[in-house]
Every structure is written in C-alpha cells, then in structure tokens.
Coordinates of C-alpha atoms in Angstrom, one line a residue:
M107 CA 7.9 32.6 71.0
C108 CA 6.5 30.2 68.4
S109 CA 3.5 29.7 70.7
K110 CA 2.2 32.9 69.3
S111 CA 2.5 31.9 65.6
V112 CA 1.1 29.2 63.4
L113 CA 3.8 26.7 62.5
R114 CA 4.0 24.6 59.4
V115 CA 5.0 21.1 60.6
A116 CA 6.1 18.1 58.7
L117 CA 4.8 15.2 60.8
I118 CA 7.0 12.2 60.1
A119 CA 5.8 8.7 61.2
G120 CA 5.5 5.1 59.9
G121 CA 8.7 3.8 58.4
R122 CA 9.7 0.2 57.7
S123 CA 10.7 -1.0 61.1
S124 CA 8.8 -3.5 63.2
E125 CA 7.6 -0.6 65.3
R126 CA 5.7 1.0 62.4
E127 CA 2.2 0.5 63.9
V128 CA 3.3 2.0 67.2
S129 CA 4.7 5.0 65.3
L130 CA 1.4 5.5 63.4
K131 CA -0.6 5.3 66.6
G132 CA 1.5 8.0 68.2
A133 CA 1.2 10.2 65.1
Q134 CA -2.6 10.2 65.5
A135 CA -2.3 11.7 69.0
V136 CA 0.3 14.3 67.8
K137 CA -2.0 15.2 64.8
K138 CA -4.8 16.0 67.2
A139 CA -2.6 18.1 69.4
L140 CA -1.2 20.0 66.5
E141 CA -4.7 20.8 65.4
T142 CA -5.7 21.9 68.9
L143 CA -2.7 24.2 69.0
G144 CA -3.7 25.7 65.7
H145 CA -0.6 24.6 63.7
R146 CA -0.7 23.4 60.1
W147 CA 0.7 19.9 59.5
E148 CA 1.3 17.5 56.7
F149 CA 2.1 13.8 57.1
F150 CA 5.2 12.1 55.6
D151 CA 6.0 8.4 55.8
P152 CA 9.8 7.7 55.6
A153 CA 9.0 4.5 53.7
T154 CA 7.6 6.4 50.7
D155 CA 7.7 10.2 51.1
L156 CA 11.3 11.3 51.7
L157 CA 11.8 12.5 48.2
A158 CA 8.7 14.6 48.4
L159 CA 9.8 16.0 51.7
M160 CA 13.2 16.9 50.3
Q161 CA 11.6 18.8 47.4
R162 CA 9.2 20.7 49.7
A163 CA 11.4 21.2 52.8
K164 CA 11.3 25.0 52.5
E165 CA 7.5 24.9 53.0
F166 CA 7.9 23.8 56.6
D167 CA 9.2 25.4 59.8
C168 CA 10.2 22.1 61.4
A169 CA 9.6 18.4 61.4
F170 CA 8.1 16.4 64.3
L171 CA 9.3 12.9 64.5
V172 CA 7.2 10.0 65.7
V173 CA 9.3 7.3 64.2
H174 CA 10.7 4.3 66.1
G175 CA 13.3 1.7 65.5
P176 CA 15.9 1.4 62.7
G177 CA 15.5 4.1 60.0
G178 CA 13.9 6.4 62.5
E179 CA 15.8 6.5 65.7
D180 CA 19.3 5.4 64.6
G181 CA 20.5 8.7 63.1
T182 CA 19.7 8.0 59.4
L183 CA 16.5 10.1 59.3
Q184 CA 18.2 12.8 61.4
G185 CA 21.0 13.0 59.0
F186 CA 18.6 13.4 56.1
L187 CA 16.7 16.2 57.9
D188 CA 20.0 17.9 58.7
S189 CA 21.0 17.7 55.0
I190 CA 17.8 19.4 53.8
G191 CA 17.9 22.0 56.6
L192 CA 14.8 21.0 58.4
P193 CA 15.0 21.2 62.2
Y194 CA 13.4 18.5 64.3
Q195 CA 12.9 17.6 68.0
G196 CA 15.1 15.1 69.8
A197 CA 18.6 13.7 69.4
G198 CA 20.8 14.5 66.4
V199 CA 22.8 12.0 64.3
L200 CA 25.4 11.0 66.8
G201 CA 23.1 10.7 69.9
S202 CA 20.6 8.7 67.9
A203 CA 23.2 6.3 66.7
L204 CA 24.8 5.8 70.1
A205 CA 21.5 5.3 71.9
M206 CA 20.1 2.9 69.3
H207 CA 22.9 0.4 69.7
K208 CA 22.4 -1.0 73.2
G209 CA 25.8 -2.5 73.4
L210 CA 27.6 0.8 72.7
A211 CA 25.2 2.6 75.0
K212 CA 26.0 0.2 77.8
Q213 CA 29.7 0.9 77.4
L214 CA 29.1 4.7 77.7
Y215 CA 26.8 4.2 80.7
R216 CA 29.6 2.3 82.4
L217 CA 32.2 4.9 81.6
A218 CA 29.8 7.5 83.1
G219 CA 29.7 5.6 86.4
L220 CA 26.2 4.1 85.9
K221 CA 25.4 0.6 87.1
I222 CA 24.3 -1.8 84.3
P223 CA 23.5 -5.5 84.0
E224 CA 26.4 -7.7 83.1
G225 CA 26.4 -8.8 79.5
R226 CA 28.0 -8.7 76.1
S227 CA 27.0 -8.6 72.4
F228 CA 27.2 -11.3 69.8
T229 CA 27.0 -11.4 66.0
K230 CA 25.5 -14.1 63.8
E231 CA 29.0 -15.1 62.8
E232 CA 30.0 -16.2 66.3
S233 CA 29.3 -19.8 67.3
F234 CA 26.4 -20.9 69.3
E235 CA 28.8 -22.5 71.7
K236 CA 30.3 -19.0 72.6
A237 CA 26.9 -17.7 73.3
R238 CA 25.9 -20.8 75.3
D239 CA 29.1 -20.6 77.4
F240 CA 28.7 -16.9 78.1
A241 CA 25.1 -17.4 79.2
K242 CA 26.1 -20.3 81.4
S243 CA 28.8 -18.0 83.0
L244 CA 26.2 -15.4 83.8
G245 CA 23.8 -18.0 85.3
Y246 CA 20.2 -18.5 84.2
P247 CA 17.9 -16.8 83.8
V248 CA 19.4 -14.5 81.2
V249 CA 18.0 -11.9 78.8
V250 CA 18.5 -12.2 75.1
K251 CA 17.6 -9.2 73.0
P252 CA 18.4 -7.5 69.6
A253 CA 21.1 -4.8 69.8
T254 CA 19.2 -2.2 67.8
Q255 CA 15.4 -2.7 68.3
G256 CA 12.9 -1.0 70.6
S257 CA 9.6 -1.9 72.2
S258 CA 11.1 -5.1 73.6
I259 CA 10.8 -6.7 70.1
G260 CA 12.8 -9.9 69.9
L261 CA 13.4 -10.0 73.6
T262 CA 13.3 -13.3 75.6
I263 CA 13.9 -14.2 79.2
V264 CA 15.7 -17.5 79.0
K265 CA 15.3 -19.6 82.1
Q266 CA 17.0 -22.8 80.9
E267 CA 19.9 -23.6 78.6
K268 CA 17.6 -25.8 76.4
D269 CA 15.6 -22.6 75.4
L270 CA 18.7 -20.5 74.5
S271 CA 18.9 -21.5 70.8
E272 CA 15.2 -20.5 70.2
A273 CA 15.8 -17.2 71.9
L274 CA 18.8 -16.5 69.8
E275 CA 16.9 -17.3 66.6
K276 CA 14.1 -14.9 67.6
A277 CA 16.6 -12.1 68.3
Y278 CA 18.7 -12.7 65.1
A279 CA 15.5 -12.7 63.1
V280 CA 15.2 -8.9 63.6
D281 CA 18.9 -7.9 64.1
N282 CA 22.4 -9.0 63.0
E283 CA 23.7 -8.4 66.5
I284 CA 22.2 -9.4 69.9
L285 CA 22.9 -9.0 73.6
I286 CA 23.0 -11.6 76.3
E287 CA 22.6 -10.0 79.7
E288 CA 22.0 -11.2 83.3
Y289 CA 18.4 -11.0 84.3
L290 CA 17.7 -8.6 87.1
K291 CA 14.3 -9.1 88.8
G292 CA 13.2 -5.9 90.5
R293 CA 11.0 -2.8 90.2
E294 CA 10.9 -1.4 86.7
I295 CA 11.1 2.4 86.5
T296 CA 11.6 5.0 83.8
V297 CA 12.9 8.5 83.9
G298 CA 12.0 11.1 81.2
I299 CA 14.1 14.1 80.4
L300 CA 12.6 17.3 79.0
D301 CA 14.6 20.3 78.0
D302 CA 17.6 18.6 79.6
K303 CA 15.8 18.4 83.0
P304 CA 14.5 15.2 84.7
L305 CA 10.7 14.6 84.9
P306 CA 9.0 12.7 87.8
V307 CA 9.9 9.0 87.9
V308 CA 7.4 6.4 86.6
E309 CA 7.1 2.9 88.0
I310 CA 5.8 0.2 85.6
V311 CA 4.0 -2.8 87.2
P312 CA 3.3 -5.5 84.6
K313 CA 0.2 -7.5 85.5
A314 CA 0.4 -10.5 83.2
S315 CA 4.1 -11.0 82.4
E316 CA 7.5 -10.8 84.1
T317 CA 8.7 -7.8 82.0
F318 CA 7.3 -4.8 80.3
D319 CA 7.3 -6.6 76.9
Y320 CA 5.7 -5.5 73.6
T321 CA 2.3 -7.0 74.4
T322 CA 2.2 -5.5 77.9
K323 CA 3.3 -2.1 76.6
Y324 CA 0.6 -1.8 74.0
T325 CA -2.3 -3.7 75.4
P326 CA -4.5 -1.5 77.7
G327 CA -4.8 -2.9 81.2
L328 CA -1.8 -5.3 81.2
A329 CA 0.4 -2.9 83.2
E330 CA 0.0 -0.2 85.8
E331 CA 2.0 3.0 85.4
I332 CA 2.5 4.9 88.7
C333 CA 3.7 8.5 88.7
P334 CA 5.3 9.7 90.8
A335 CA 6.9 6.3 91.6
P336 CA 6.6 5.4 95.3
I337 CA 10.3 4.6 95.7
G338 CA 11.3 7.2 98.3
E339 CA 13.0 10.5 98.0
E340 CA 16.6 9.2 97.9
L341 CA 16.0 6.6 95.1
T342 CA 13.9 9.2 93.2
K343 CA 16.7 11.7 93.2
K344 CA 19.2 9.0 92.2
A345 CA 17.0 7.7 89.4
Q346 CA 16.5 11.2 88.0
N347 CA 20.3 11.9 88.2
Y348 CA 20.9 8.6 86.4
G349 CA 18.4 9.6 83.7
L350 CA 20.2 12.9 83.2
I351 CA 23.6 11.2 83.1
A352 CA 22.4 8.7 80.5
H353 CA 20.9 11.6 78.5
N354 CA 24.2 13.5 78.6
C355 CA 26.7 10.7 78.1
L356 CA 24.8 9.6 74.9
K357 CA 25.0 13.2 73.5
L358 CA 21.2 13.6 73.5
R359 CA 19.2 16.8 73.4
H360 CA 15.6 18.1 74.1
Y361 CA 14.1 14.9 75.5
S362 CA 14.7 11.2 76.2
R363 CA 13.4 8.4 78.4
T364 CA 15.7 5.9 80.2
D365 CA 14.5 2.6 81.5
M366 CA 15.9 1.2 84.7
I367 CA 15.6 -1.6 87.3
I368 CA 15.7 -1.2 91.1
K369 CA 17.2 -4.3 92.7
D370 CA 18.3 -4.5 96.4
Q371 CA 18.1 -0.6 96.6
E372 CA 20.5 -0.3 93.6
I373 CA 19.5 1.2 90.3
Y374 CA 20.6 -0.4 87.1
V375 CA 20.3 1.4 83.7
L376 CA 18.9 -0.7 80.9
E377 CA 18.5 1.5 77.8
T378 CA 17.5 5.0 76.6
N379 CA 14.8 5.9 74.1
T380 CA 15.5 9.0 72.0
I381 CA 12.0 9.2 70.5
P382 CA 9.7 8.0 73.3
G383 CA 6.2 6.9 72.7
M384 CA 3.9 9.8 72.1
T385 CA 0.3 8.8 72.7
E386 CA -1.5 10.5 75.5
T387 CA -1.1 7.4 77.7
S388 CA 2.6 6.8 76.9
L389 CA 5.2 7.0 79.7
L390 CA 6.9 10.3 78.9
P391 CA 3.7 12.2 78.4
L392 CA 2.5 10.7 81.7
A393 CA 5.5 12.0 83.6
A394 CA 5.2 15.4 81.8
K395 CA 1.6 15.6 82.9
V396 CA 2.6 15.1 86.5
A397 CA 5.1 17.8 86.0
G398 CA 2.4 20.2 84.9
Y399 CA 2.3 19.7 81.1
T400 CA -0.9 19.0 79.2
F401 CA -0.3 16.7 76.1
E402 CA -0.7 19.8 73.9
S403 CA 1.7 21.9 75.9
L404 CA 4.3 19.0 75.7
I405 CA 4.0 19.0 71.9
Q406 CA 4.3 22.8 71.8
K407 CA 7.4 22.6 74.0
L408 CA 9.0 20.0 71.7
L409 CA 8.3 22.2 68.7
E410 CA 9.9 25.1 70.4
L411 CA 13.0 23.0 71.2
A412 CA 13.2 22.0 67.5
L413 CA 13.0 25.6 66.4
R414 CA 15.6 26.6 68.9
E415 CA 18.1 24.5 66.8
R416 CA 17.3 26.7 63.7
R417 CA 17.9 29.9 65.6

C-alpha cells in the first residue's frame, strides 16, 4: 500500500478559469494534508507550468488535481497527463468532457432513467426570440446558466421575461453555449461518490439566497450543510442510487459529487462535479468525514486510487 511509502506528488491547481481562486484555496488544504501524511509535493499551475511538468514528469509518482472549470475539469488537462504518463485522481478524458457539458450530461442522465429539469441548450448564434419563446413555454421562473462552467458562475434565476436578456448576456459572457431550464424550488442535496460507492447525503440550506450560488458557496455562514441529510431512509437510498447512476453513466471513476433537488418527494438530478471542492469544509469532504474519513485519510485514499491506475 502506498500509505506505507512517501509519495512524490505534483499538486496541480490554479488555471485560467473563473474558478481559479476556488482552486487555489482548495490546494492550500491539500498541501497541508500532504505534509501531514509525510508526502513530498510540488506545485504546478496549468496556466504557466505545464511545460515544466512535462519535462519533469518522471520525478513524480502521481498528480493531484485541484483544478476547476474549463481547462481543468473538461478533459484537456487529463489528456495532457495521460500523454506524459502521470496518473491522477478522478475522471479521465471522456468522463471529464461528458460531465463538463451540462447539456450532454442531462441527455445521458435521461437515458439512464434519472429525472431532470426540463430544458434545452442554446448557442450565441441562435436568436433571442427562440430563447424567449422557449423560456415562455417552460413558464417563469426559469434558470439560465452556462453549459460548461462550475460554482454557479453565470447562473441567474429569471422571474420575469423582461429580465431574460440580461441573464442571457451574463451567461454568454462566460460561455458560448447556455442552458435554459425550468426552475425547481425544493430541497437542495448532493451525493458524493468515493471509490465508486455512495457517501452520506448532504442537504444544503442557503440562508441568504434562493439557491446555492457562488457567493453562498464560498462565504462562511451563508449556508448550512447538514450531513446526513434529514430526508428519510427511502429518499436517502434513492438519492445515493441516483448519484451512483450519474457517476457511472458519465463514465467517471474514483470520486464525484452530484447535485440534486427534491421536489414533491421526487429527486431531480442537476449536474455532476468531477473534481469536487477540496477544502476541509467542502461538501464531499464533509460527507466523507461522516463516513469515517479524516481529511488526510480522504486525500490518501484519492492518491491510492490514482496510483491504482498506474498499476
């Protein structure tokens, strides 16, 4: 077991996406855990350091990814690491690309039998009238969000038609493709998967906004995270099963976190994160803690899963 040996870890965080600061914050927690575990690590930023990493790849046993958004979770970084022979935790190229595109992921969820909000994707080339007519057919409020961004960046809940144009501009400012979906008001939950097994369900209760948006996610005190979620045994098992189905239908591995909404005792799948937040207070580490993992043992587990790919 690699738990008995010192590992040389390339810690990869930062990047050029709008989630750069979130990535760097998570990397700080992972650095601390790696030091506690006794591993040797070196930091690499995909925005500036990939050439250096390629030249020195043989010096490391594995990479640990704490990169979010385009360029980190969409398969491009994973393909680079595959090409230089450096194993890493989390989804490979295909799974990363599928999960990153919310429109494609929704199609796969539906094919796998999961319930999803009604909606469709639009590109900048399509007319505003098409988007307006579709939103009207869903009925307000609707959700407008970029197709390939995380952390709720660019997301707007549009309550009236007069606000749709501004919401589209906000989403298109960070992505060339967007989604318009029906707005489901209910209980927000998330299900983590670790080593292809479901973790305890977490319920997220925003205190100052309607949704678990960017500000709420990363401002202490603006949301309450409850684990295990008090939703009853039947819904808990169903949510965990949905999380596992989402994980598998997107061709993921090692770990993931799928966000869902409970409305009228039905569970709707929203999206899946292939590199979940990795601070000590993030949602997947919280669920892992309830399952018996310290933050350090969670990081060790993920390192072992990465090395399993090399073997």
